[in-house]
Short mmCIF file of N, CA and C in Angstrom, two decimals:
data_model
loop_
_atom_site.label_atom_id
_atom_site.label_comp_id
_atom_site.label_asym_id
_atom_site.label_seq_id
_atom_site.Cartn_x
_atom_site.Cartn_y
_atom_site.Cartn_z
N PHE A 1 -83.26 39.87 -81.60
CA PHE A 1 -84.58 40.36 -81.28
C PHE A 1 -84.76 41.74 -81.90
N ALA A 2 -85.89 41.97 -82.49
CA ALA A 2 -86.17 43.28 -83.08
C ALA A 2 -86.28 44.32 -81.98
N SER A 3 -85.82 45.53 -82.25
CA SER A 3 -85.83 46.56 -81.21
C SER A 3 -85.90 47.94 -81.83
N GLU A 4 -86.55 48.84 -81.12
CA GLU A 4 -86.56 50.25 -81.45
C GLU A 4 -86.20 51.04 -80.21
N ALA A 5 -85.22 50.54 -79.48
CA ALA A 5 -84.83 51.15 -78.21
C ALA A 5 -83.34 51.49 -78.25
N ASN A 6 -82.82 51.92 -77.11
CA ASN A 6 -81.41 52.29 -77.03
C ASN A 6 -80.57 51.12 -76.53
N PHE A 7 -81.06 49.90 -76.69
CA PHE A 7 -80.31 48.73 -76.30
C PHE A 7 -80.56 47.59 -77.28
N PHE A 8 -79.68 46.59 -77.22
CA PHE A 8 -79.81 45.40 -78.04
C PHE A 8 -79.91 44.20 -77.13
N LEU A 9 -80.81 43.30 -77.44
CA LEU A 9 -80.96 42.05 -76.71
C LEU A 9 -80.53 40.95 -77.66
N PHE A 10 -79.61 40.10 -77.19
CA PHE A 10 -79.14 39.03 -78.06
C PHE A 10 -78.92 37.77 -77.25
N LYS A 11 -79.00 36.64 -77.95
CA LYS A 11 -78.90 35.33 -77.31
C LYS A 11 -77.59 34.66 -77.73
N VAL A 12 -76.94 34.03 -76.76
CA VAL A 12 -75.70 33.29 -77.00
C VAL A 12 -75.85 31.90 -76.39
N ALA A 13 -74.92 31.02 -76.72
CA ALA A 13 -74.98 29.65 -76.20
C ALA A 13 -74.75 29.61 -74.69
N ASP A 14 -73.85 30.45 -74.18
CA ASP A 14 -73.52 30.46 -72.75
C ASP A 14 -73.39 31.90 -72.27
N ALA A 15 -74.50 32.45 -71.77
CA ALA A 15 -74.53 33.85 -71.36
C ALA A 15 -73.57 34.12 -70.21
N GLY A 16 -73.40 33.17 -69.31
CA GLY A 16 -72.49 33.36 -68.19
C GLY A 16 -71.06 33.54 -68.65
N LEU A 17 -70.63 32.72 -69.58
CA LEU A 17 -69.27 32.79 -70.12
C LEU A 17 -69.03 34.12 -70.83
N VAL A 18 -69.96 34.51 -71.66
CA VAL A 18 -69.82 35.77 -72.41
C VAL A 18 -69.87 36.96 -71.46
N HIS A 19 -70.78 36.94 -70.51
CA HIS A 19 -70.92 38.03 -69.56
C HIS A 19 -69.62 38.22 -68.77
N GLU A 20 -69.06 37.13 -68.26
CA GLU A 20 -67.81 37.20 -67.50
C GLU A 20 -66.64 37.64 -68.38
N GLY A 21 -66.59 37.13 -69.62
CA GLY A 21 -65.53 37.53 -70.54
C GLY A 21 -65.56 39.01 -70.85
N LEU A 22 -66.75 39.54 -71.07
CA LEU A 22 -66.87 40.97 -71.33
C LEU A 22 -66.47 41.78 -70.11
N LYS A 23 -66.85 41.30 -68.93
CA LYS A 23 -66.48 42.00 -67.69
C LYS A 23 -64.96 42.05 -67.55
N GLU A 24 -64.28 40.97 -67.92
CA GLU A 24 -62.82 40.95 -67.87
C GLU A 24 -62.21 41.97 -68.83
N HIS A 25 -62.94 42.30 -69.91
CA HIS A 25 -62.48 43.31 -70.86
C HIS A 25 -62.92 44.72 -70.44
N GLY A 26 -63.55 44.83 -69.28
CA GLY A 26 -64.01 46.13 -68.79
C GLY A 26 -65.32 46.58 -69.39
N ILE A 27 -66.07 45.65 -69.95
CA ILE A 27 -67.35 45.98 -70.58
C ILE A 27 -68.47 45.40 -69.72
N LEU A 28 -69.33 46.28 -69.23
CA LEU A 28 -70.42 45.85 -68.35
C LEU A 28 -71.73 45.89 -69.12
N ILE A 29 -72.38 44.74 -69.17
CA ILE A 29 -73.68 44.63 -69.80
C ILE A 29 -74.60 43.88 -68.84
N ARG A 30 -75.87 43.77 -69.19
CA ARG A 30 -76.83 43.10 -68.32
C ARG A 30 -77.11 41.68 -68.79
N ARG A 31 -77.04 40.78 -67.84
CA ARG A 31 -77.44 39.40 -68.10
C ARG A 31 -78.91 39.28 -67.75
N GLN A 32 -79.69 38.75 -68.67
CA GLN A 32 -81.13 38.64 -68.47
C GLN A 32 -81.45 37.29 -67.83
N GLY A 33 -82.53 37.23 -67.16
CA GLY A 33 -82.93 35.98 -66.52
C GLY A 33 -84.31 36.13 -65.91
N GLY A 34 -84.75 35.07 -65.28
CA GLY A 34 -86.05 35.11 -64.63
C GLY A 34 -87.20 34.82 -65.56
N ASN A 35 -86.90 34.58 -66.82
CA ASN A 35 -87.93 34.29 -67.80
C ASN A 35 -87.35 33.28 -68.78
N GLU A 36 -88.04 32.21 -69.01
CA GLU A 36 -87.54 31.16 -69.90
C GLU A 36 -87.17 31.68 -71.28
N ARG A 37 -87.92 32.63 -71.79
CA ARG A 37 -87.65 33.19 -73.12
C ARG A 37 -86.34 33.97 -73.16
N LEU A 38 -85.87 34.44 -72.00
CA LEU A 38 -84.66 35.24 -71.95
C LEU A 38 -83.43 34.45 -71.50
N GLU A 39 -83.57 33.14 -71.37
CA GLU A 39 -82.44 32.32 -70.97
C GLU A 39 -81.29 32.48 -71.97
N ASN A 40 -80.10 32.70 -71.45
CA ASN A 40 -78.89 32.92 -72.25
C ASN A 40 -78.95 34.19 -73.10
N CYS A 41 -79.74 35.16 -72.66
CA CYS A 41 -79.81 36.44 -73.35
C CYS A 41 -79.02 37.49 -72.58
N LEU A 42 -78.44 38.40 -73.33
CA LEU A 42 -77.69 39.53 -72.78
C LEU A 42 -78.24 40.82 -73.38
N ARG A 43 -78.12 41.88 -72.62
CA ARG A 43 -78.61 43.19 -73.06
C ARG A 43 -77.46 44.18 -72.99
N VAL A 44 -77.25 44.89 -74.08
CA VAL A 44 -76.20 45.91 -74.12
C VAL A 44 -76.82 47.22 -74.60
N ASN A 45 -76.50 48.29 -73.89
CA ASN A 45 -76.97 49.62 -74.29
C ASN A 45 -76.15 50.12 -75.47
N ALA A 46 -76.79 50.86 -76.35
CA ALA A 46 -76.06 51.51 -77.43
C ALA A 46 -75.16 52.57 -76.81
N GLY A 47 -73.96 52.70 -77.34
CA GLY A 47 -73.00 53.67 -76.80
C GLY A 47 -72.43 54.53 -77.91
N THR A 48 -71.29 55.10 -77.62
CA THR A 48 -70.58 55.88 -78.64
C THR A 48 -70.01 54.91 -79.67
N THR A 49 -69.55 55.43 -80.76
CA THR A 49 -68.93 54.59 -81.79
C THR A 49 -67.77 53.80 -81.21
N GLU A 50 -66.95 54.46 -80.42
CA GLU A 50 -65.78 53.80 -79.81
C GLU A 50 -66.21 52.70 -78.84
N GLU A 51 -67.22 52.98 -78.01
CA GLU A 51 -67.72 51.98 -77.07
C GLU A 51 -68.31 50.77 -77.80
N ASN A 52 -69.08 51.05 -78.84
CA ASN A 52 -69.67 49.95 -79.62
C ASN A 52 -68.60 49.11 -80.29
N ASP A 53 -67.59 49.76 -80.85
CA ASP A 53 -66.49 49.03 -81.50
C ASP A 53 -65.74 48.16 -80.49
N SER A 54 -65.49 48.70 -79.31
CA SER A 54 -64.79 47.95 -78.27
C SER A 54 -65.62 46.74 -77.84
N PHE A 55 -66.92 46.93 -77.67
CA PHE A 55 -67.82 45.83 -77.33
C PHE A 55 -67.78 44.75 -78.39
N LEU A 56 -67.92 45.14 -79.65
CA LEU A 56 -67.94 44.15 -80.74
C LEU A 56 -66.61 43.43 -80.88
N ASP A 57 -65.50 44.15 -80.75
CA ASP A 57 -64.18 43.50 -80.80
C ASP A 57 -64.03 42.47 -79.69
N SER A 58 -64.43 42.84 -78.48
CA SER A 58 -64.33 41.92 -77.34
C SER A 58 -65.26 40.74 -77.52
N LEU A 59 -66.46 40.97 -77.99
CA LEU A 59 -67.41 39.89 -78.21
C LEU A 59 -66.88 38.89 -79.25
N ARG A 60 -66.32 39.41 -80.33
CA ARG A 60 -65.74 38.53 -81.35
C ARG A 60 -64.62 37.68 -80.76
N GLU A 61 -63.77 38.30 -79.93
CA GLU A 61 -62.67 37.55 -79.32
C GLU A 61 -63.20 36.45 -78.40
N ILE A 62 -64.21 36.76 -77.61
CA ILE A 62 -64.76 35.78 -76.66
C ILE A 62 -65.45 34.64 -77.39
N LEU A 63 -66.19 34.96 -78.44
CA LEU A 63 -66.93 33.93 -79.18
C LEU A 63 -66.03 33.14 -80.13
N GLY A 64 -64.85 33.68 -80.40
CA GLY A 64 -63.90 32.97 -81.26
C GLY A 64 -64.28 33.08 -82.68
#
């Protein structure tokens, strides 16, 4: 999704699985819901370079 904010919204096949996997890695993000357009969407705030790298590394591992 296009954005000009301090967060990224992205869609995955199974938001619950990704959300729980990230939580197990110590990364807390927001699971979106309540709107059909946001089904399986997750929201992550922009962080420091280190935080962003950790998020991306964990996401890659979870998604395989």
